[in-house]
XYZ file of C-alpha atoms in Angstrom:
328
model
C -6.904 -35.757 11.003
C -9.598 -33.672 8.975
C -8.872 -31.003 7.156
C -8.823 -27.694 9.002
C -11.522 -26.001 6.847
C -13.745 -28.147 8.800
C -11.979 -26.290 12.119
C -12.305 -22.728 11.134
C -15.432 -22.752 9.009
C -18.000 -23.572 11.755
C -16.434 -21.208 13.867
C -16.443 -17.897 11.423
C -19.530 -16.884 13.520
C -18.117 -16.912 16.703
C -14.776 -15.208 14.899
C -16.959 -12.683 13.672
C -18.423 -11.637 16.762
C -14.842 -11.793 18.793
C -13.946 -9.275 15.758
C -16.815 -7.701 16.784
C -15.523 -7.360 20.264
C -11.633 -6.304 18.777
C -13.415 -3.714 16.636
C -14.625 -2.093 19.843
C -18.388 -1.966 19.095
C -17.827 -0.339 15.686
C -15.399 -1.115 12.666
C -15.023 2.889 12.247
C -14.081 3.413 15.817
C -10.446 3.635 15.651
C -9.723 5.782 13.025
C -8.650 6.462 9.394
C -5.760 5.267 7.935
C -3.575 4.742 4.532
C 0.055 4.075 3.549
C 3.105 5.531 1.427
C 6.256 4.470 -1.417
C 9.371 1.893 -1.489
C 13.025 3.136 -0.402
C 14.584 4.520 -3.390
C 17.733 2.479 -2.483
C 16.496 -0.941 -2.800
C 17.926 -2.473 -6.704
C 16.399 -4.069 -9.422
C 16.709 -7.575 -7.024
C 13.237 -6.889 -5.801
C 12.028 -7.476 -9.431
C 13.305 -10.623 -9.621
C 16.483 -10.981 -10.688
C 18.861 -12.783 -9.009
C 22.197 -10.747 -7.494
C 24.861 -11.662 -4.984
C 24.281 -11.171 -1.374
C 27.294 -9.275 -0.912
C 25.669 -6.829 -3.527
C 22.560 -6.571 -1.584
C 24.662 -6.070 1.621
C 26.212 -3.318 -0.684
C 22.960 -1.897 -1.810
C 20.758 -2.137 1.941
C 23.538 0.212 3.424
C 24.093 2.380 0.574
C 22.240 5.398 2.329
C 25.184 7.312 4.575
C 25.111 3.875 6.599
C 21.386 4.393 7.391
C 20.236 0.489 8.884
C 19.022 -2.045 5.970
C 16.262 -2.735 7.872
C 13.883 -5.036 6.531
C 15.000 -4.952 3.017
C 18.412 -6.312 3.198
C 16.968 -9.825 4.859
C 14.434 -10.087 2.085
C 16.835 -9.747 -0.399
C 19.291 -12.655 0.954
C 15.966 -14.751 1.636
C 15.091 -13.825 -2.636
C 18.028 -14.748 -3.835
C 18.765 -17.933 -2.252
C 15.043 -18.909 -3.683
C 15.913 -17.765 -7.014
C 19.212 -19.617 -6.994
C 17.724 -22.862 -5.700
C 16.869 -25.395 -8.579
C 13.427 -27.196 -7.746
C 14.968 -29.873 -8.937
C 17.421 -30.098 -6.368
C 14.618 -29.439 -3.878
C 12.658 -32.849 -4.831
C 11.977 -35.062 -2.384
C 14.475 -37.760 -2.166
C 17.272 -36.197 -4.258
C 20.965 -34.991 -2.608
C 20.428 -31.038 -2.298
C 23.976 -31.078 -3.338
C 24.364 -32.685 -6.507
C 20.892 -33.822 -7.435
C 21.092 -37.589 -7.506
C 19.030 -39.891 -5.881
C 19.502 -39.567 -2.385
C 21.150 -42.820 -0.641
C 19.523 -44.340 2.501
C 21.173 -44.831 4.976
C 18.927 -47.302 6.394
C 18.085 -45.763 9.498
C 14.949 -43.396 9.779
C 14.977 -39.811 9.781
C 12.932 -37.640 11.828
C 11.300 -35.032 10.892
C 10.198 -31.535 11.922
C 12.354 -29.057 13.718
C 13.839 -31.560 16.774
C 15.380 -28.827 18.370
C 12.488 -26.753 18.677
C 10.354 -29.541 19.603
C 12.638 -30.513 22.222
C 11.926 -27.143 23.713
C 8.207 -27.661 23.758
C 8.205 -23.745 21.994
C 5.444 -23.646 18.848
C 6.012 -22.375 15.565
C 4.793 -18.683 15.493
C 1.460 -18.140 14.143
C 2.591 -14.411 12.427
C 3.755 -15.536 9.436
C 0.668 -17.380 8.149
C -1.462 -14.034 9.641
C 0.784 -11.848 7.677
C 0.229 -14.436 4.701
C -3.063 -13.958 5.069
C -3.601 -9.931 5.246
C -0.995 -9.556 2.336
C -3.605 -11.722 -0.011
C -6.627 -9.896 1.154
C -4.279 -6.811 0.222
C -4.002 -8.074 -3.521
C -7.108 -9.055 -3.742
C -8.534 -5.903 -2.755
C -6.494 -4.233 -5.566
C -7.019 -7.263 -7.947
C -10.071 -5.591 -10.841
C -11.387 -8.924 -11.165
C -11.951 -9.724 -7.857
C -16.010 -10.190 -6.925
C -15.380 -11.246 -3.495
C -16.294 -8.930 -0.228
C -13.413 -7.545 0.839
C -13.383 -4.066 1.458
C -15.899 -2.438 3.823
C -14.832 0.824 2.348
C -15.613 0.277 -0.960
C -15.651 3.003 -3.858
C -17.766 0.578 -6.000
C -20.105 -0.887 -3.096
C -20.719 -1.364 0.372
C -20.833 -5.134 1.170
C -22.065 -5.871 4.853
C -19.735 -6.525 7.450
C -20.204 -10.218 7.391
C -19.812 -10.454 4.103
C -16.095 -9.178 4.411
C -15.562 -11.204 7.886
C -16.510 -14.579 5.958
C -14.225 -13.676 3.029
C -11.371 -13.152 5.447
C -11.941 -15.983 7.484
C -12.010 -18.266 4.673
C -8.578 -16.700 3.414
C -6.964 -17.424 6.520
C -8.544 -21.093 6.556
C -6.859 -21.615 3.239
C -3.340 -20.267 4.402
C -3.986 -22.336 7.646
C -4.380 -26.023 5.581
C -1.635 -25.011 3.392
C 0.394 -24.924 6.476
C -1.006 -28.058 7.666
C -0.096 -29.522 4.571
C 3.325 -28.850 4.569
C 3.566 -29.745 7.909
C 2.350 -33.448 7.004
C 4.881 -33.144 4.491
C 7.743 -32.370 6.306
C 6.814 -34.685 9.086
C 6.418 -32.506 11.290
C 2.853 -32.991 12.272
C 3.792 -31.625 15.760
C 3.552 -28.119 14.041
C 0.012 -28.717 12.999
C -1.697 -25.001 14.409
C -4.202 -26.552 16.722
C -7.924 -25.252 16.667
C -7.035 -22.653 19.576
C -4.224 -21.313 17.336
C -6.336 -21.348 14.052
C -8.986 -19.462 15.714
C -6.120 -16.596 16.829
C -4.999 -16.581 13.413
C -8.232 -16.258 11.731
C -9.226 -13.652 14.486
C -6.435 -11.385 13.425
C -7.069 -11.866 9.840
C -10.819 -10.692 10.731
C -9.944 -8.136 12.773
C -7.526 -6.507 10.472
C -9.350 -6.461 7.012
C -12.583 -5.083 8.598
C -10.932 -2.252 9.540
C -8.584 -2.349 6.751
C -8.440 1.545 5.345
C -8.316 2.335 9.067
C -5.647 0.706 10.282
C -3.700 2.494 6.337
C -4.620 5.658 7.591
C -3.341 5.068 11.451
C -0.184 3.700 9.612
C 0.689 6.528 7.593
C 0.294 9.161 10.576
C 2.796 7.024 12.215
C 5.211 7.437 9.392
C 4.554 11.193 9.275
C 5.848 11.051 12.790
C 9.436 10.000 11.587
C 11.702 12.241 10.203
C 14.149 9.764 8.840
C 11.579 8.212 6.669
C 10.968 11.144 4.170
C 14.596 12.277 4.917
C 15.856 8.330 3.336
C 12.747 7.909 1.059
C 11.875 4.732 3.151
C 8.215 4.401 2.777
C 8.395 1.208 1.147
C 9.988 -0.062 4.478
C 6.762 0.709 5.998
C 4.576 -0.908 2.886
C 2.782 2.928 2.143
C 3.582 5.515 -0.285
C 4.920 9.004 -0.153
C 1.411 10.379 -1.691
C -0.995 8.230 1.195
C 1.853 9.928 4.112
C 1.183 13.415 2.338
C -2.523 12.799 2.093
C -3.355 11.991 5.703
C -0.731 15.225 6.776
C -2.625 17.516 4.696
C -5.901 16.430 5.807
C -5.009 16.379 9.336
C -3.827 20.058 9.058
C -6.894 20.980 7.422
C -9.208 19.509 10.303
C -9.839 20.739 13.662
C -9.826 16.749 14.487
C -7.425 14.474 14.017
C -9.991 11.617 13.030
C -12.847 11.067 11.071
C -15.558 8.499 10.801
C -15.585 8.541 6.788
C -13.070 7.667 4.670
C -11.957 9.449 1.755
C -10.898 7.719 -1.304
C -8.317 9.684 -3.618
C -8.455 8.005 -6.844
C -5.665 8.794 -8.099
C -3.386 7.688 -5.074
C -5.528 4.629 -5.259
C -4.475 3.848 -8.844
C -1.271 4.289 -7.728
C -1.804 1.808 -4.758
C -3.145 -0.788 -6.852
C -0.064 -0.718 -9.034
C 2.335 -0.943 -6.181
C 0.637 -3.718 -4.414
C 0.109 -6.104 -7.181
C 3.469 -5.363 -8.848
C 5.645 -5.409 -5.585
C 5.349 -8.359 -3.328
C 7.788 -6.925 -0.858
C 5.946 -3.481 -0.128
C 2.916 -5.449 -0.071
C 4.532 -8.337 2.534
C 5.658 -4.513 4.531
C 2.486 -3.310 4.868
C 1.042 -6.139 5.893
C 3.403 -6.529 8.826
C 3.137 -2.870 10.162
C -0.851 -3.141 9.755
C -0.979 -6.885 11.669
C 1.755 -5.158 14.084
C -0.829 -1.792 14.661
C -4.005 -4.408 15.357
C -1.937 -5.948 17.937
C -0.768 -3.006 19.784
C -3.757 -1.047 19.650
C -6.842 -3.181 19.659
C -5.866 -6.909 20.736
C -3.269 -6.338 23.425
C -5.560 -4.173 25.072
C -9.025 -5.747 24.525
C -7.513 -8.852 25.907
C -5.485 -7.179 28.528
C -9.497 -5.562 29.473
C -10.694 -8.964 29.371
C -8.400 -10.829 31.613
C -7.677 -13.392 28.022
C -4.700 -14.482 26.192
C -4.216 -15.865 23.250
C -2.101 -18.479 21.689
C 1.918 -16.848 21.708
C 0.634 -13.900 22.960
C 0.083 -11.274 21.400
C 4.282 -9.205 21.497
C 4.915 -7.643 18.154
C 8.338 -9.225 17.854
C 8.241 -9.934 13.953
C 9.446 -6.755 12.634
C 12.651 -4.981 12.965
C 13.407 -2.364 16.432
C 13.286 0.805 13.690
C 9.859 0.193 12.695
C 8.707 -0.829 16.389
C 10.016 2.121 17.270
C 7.445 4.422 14.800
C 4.382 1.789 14.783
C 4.229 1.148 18.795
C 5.418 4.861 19.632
């Protein structure tokens, strides 16, 4: 099988101008948008360091039994990384002591059987939120040269400039997958070129319209109560300052959009910080932003169009409490 670069290369053209249909004739067409900070409940776990999962279970509802939300299942998925050995992990050893594993003599398949035996495919979110979350650091990275950012303090790199360095970012992800499928024999999984076009078509779609979709997300926020009552921006992937930013500049306009965005330096120091220091916030806000495309540009572009896509396009990978604020 080639690789999948040679899939999703040739086609960055034609995902470029389906972006260009997503994006509604005009990448500043829907609106500013930014983000705000991480629940002040959440431990020293997220920093690495490995605690029990009852403490986590302790810690997620430690807020007058306000819902753990996304945190506490990231916690439990940390810690059983950090307390795997990778030596146990090797291919061919018992995952319980270590040793040499013993054959059996009869062969193993491999892959998921019982979701194969229901014909259902692996969901393509979780390489597209793989995908946005890197463009995220690498937009904040200072020694980054590549296109990324339309909205750019520094410079303003064409459109297709940005569109080719997310498509390629998603092609990466995409034979990383592929890869692991081959190794877990579970070729079956393999995203086919219909799926790695969807994939790579959300990745597009989101990052050229990146500080858009921030600003969209942290009016949504605003719109919650509970989230500056519990200090649970970091459930959301924005901080406090980005939520109080948009609010003020909302009240201080007779409209409630803009076609320019306005770059605080100072909360953008602060962004950079968070989102290379704090995989989880950045993993948050790359959700909510992939879950606000979804909702309000590809559902209903596609829904226009009479198209679907490969497993649809239902925000069912977060949590009901943040569906609730995002899709409201």
């Amino acid at each position: 099988m080639p690789p999948l670069s040679n899939t999703i290369l040739p086609v960055l053209s034609v995902v470029a101008a389906a972006s260009a249909l997503l994006l509604v004739g005009s990448v500043r067409a829907f609106g500013p948008s930014s983000a705000a900070a991480y629940a002040s409940h959440r431990t020293s776990a997220r920093h690495h360091h490995v605690v029990a999962s009852t403490t986590v279970q302790a810690n997620a509802n430690s807020i007058g039994g306000l819902r753990p939300y996304r945190a506490r299942r990231q916690y439990v998925l940390l810690v059983s990384a950090l307390q795997s050995s990778p030596d146990d992990q090797a291919p061919g050893n018992d995952h319980t002591t270590g040793a040499p594993a013993q054959s059996s003599g009869k062969k193993v398949a491999g892959g998921d059987q019982l979701r194969a035996s229901t014909g259902i495919r692996p969901s393509l979110h979780p390489t597209t939120i793989n995908a946005i979350s890197e463009a995220l650091l690498l937009r904040h990275s200072p020694k980054n040269t590549k296109a990324i950012d339309i909205w750019s303090p520094d410079n303003t790199p064409q459109p297709l400039e940005v569109a080719v360095t997310a498509g390629a970012l998603s092609s990466d992800l995409l034979e990383k997958r592929k890869d692991s499928c081959v190794a877990d024999g579970d070729v079956g999984s393999i995203p086919t070129p219909e799926e790695c076009q969807a994939v790579a078509g959300r990745v597009v779609g989101v990052v050229m319209r990146l500080r858009q979709l921030e600003v969209e997300l942290a009016e949504k926020v605003n719109t919650a109560k509970w989230v500056a009552k519990y200090g649970e921006y970091d459930t959301f992937g924005v901080l406090k300052s980005e939520c109080q930013k948009v609010a003020n500049d909302i009240a201080a306009s007779t409209s409630s959009s803009t076609d320019e965005i306005e770059i605080d330096p100072k909360i953008e120091k602060e962004l950079t910080d968070k989102v290379r220091d704090d995989p989880l916030f950045r993993m948050c806000r790359a959700e909510c932003l992939l879950a606000l495309f979804l909702d309000t540009v590809e559902a209903p572009k596609l829904q226009e169009v009479g198209e679907t896509v490969p497993g649809g396009s239902s925000v069912d990978f977060i949590d009901e409490d943040r569906r609730e604020v995002i899709l409201s």
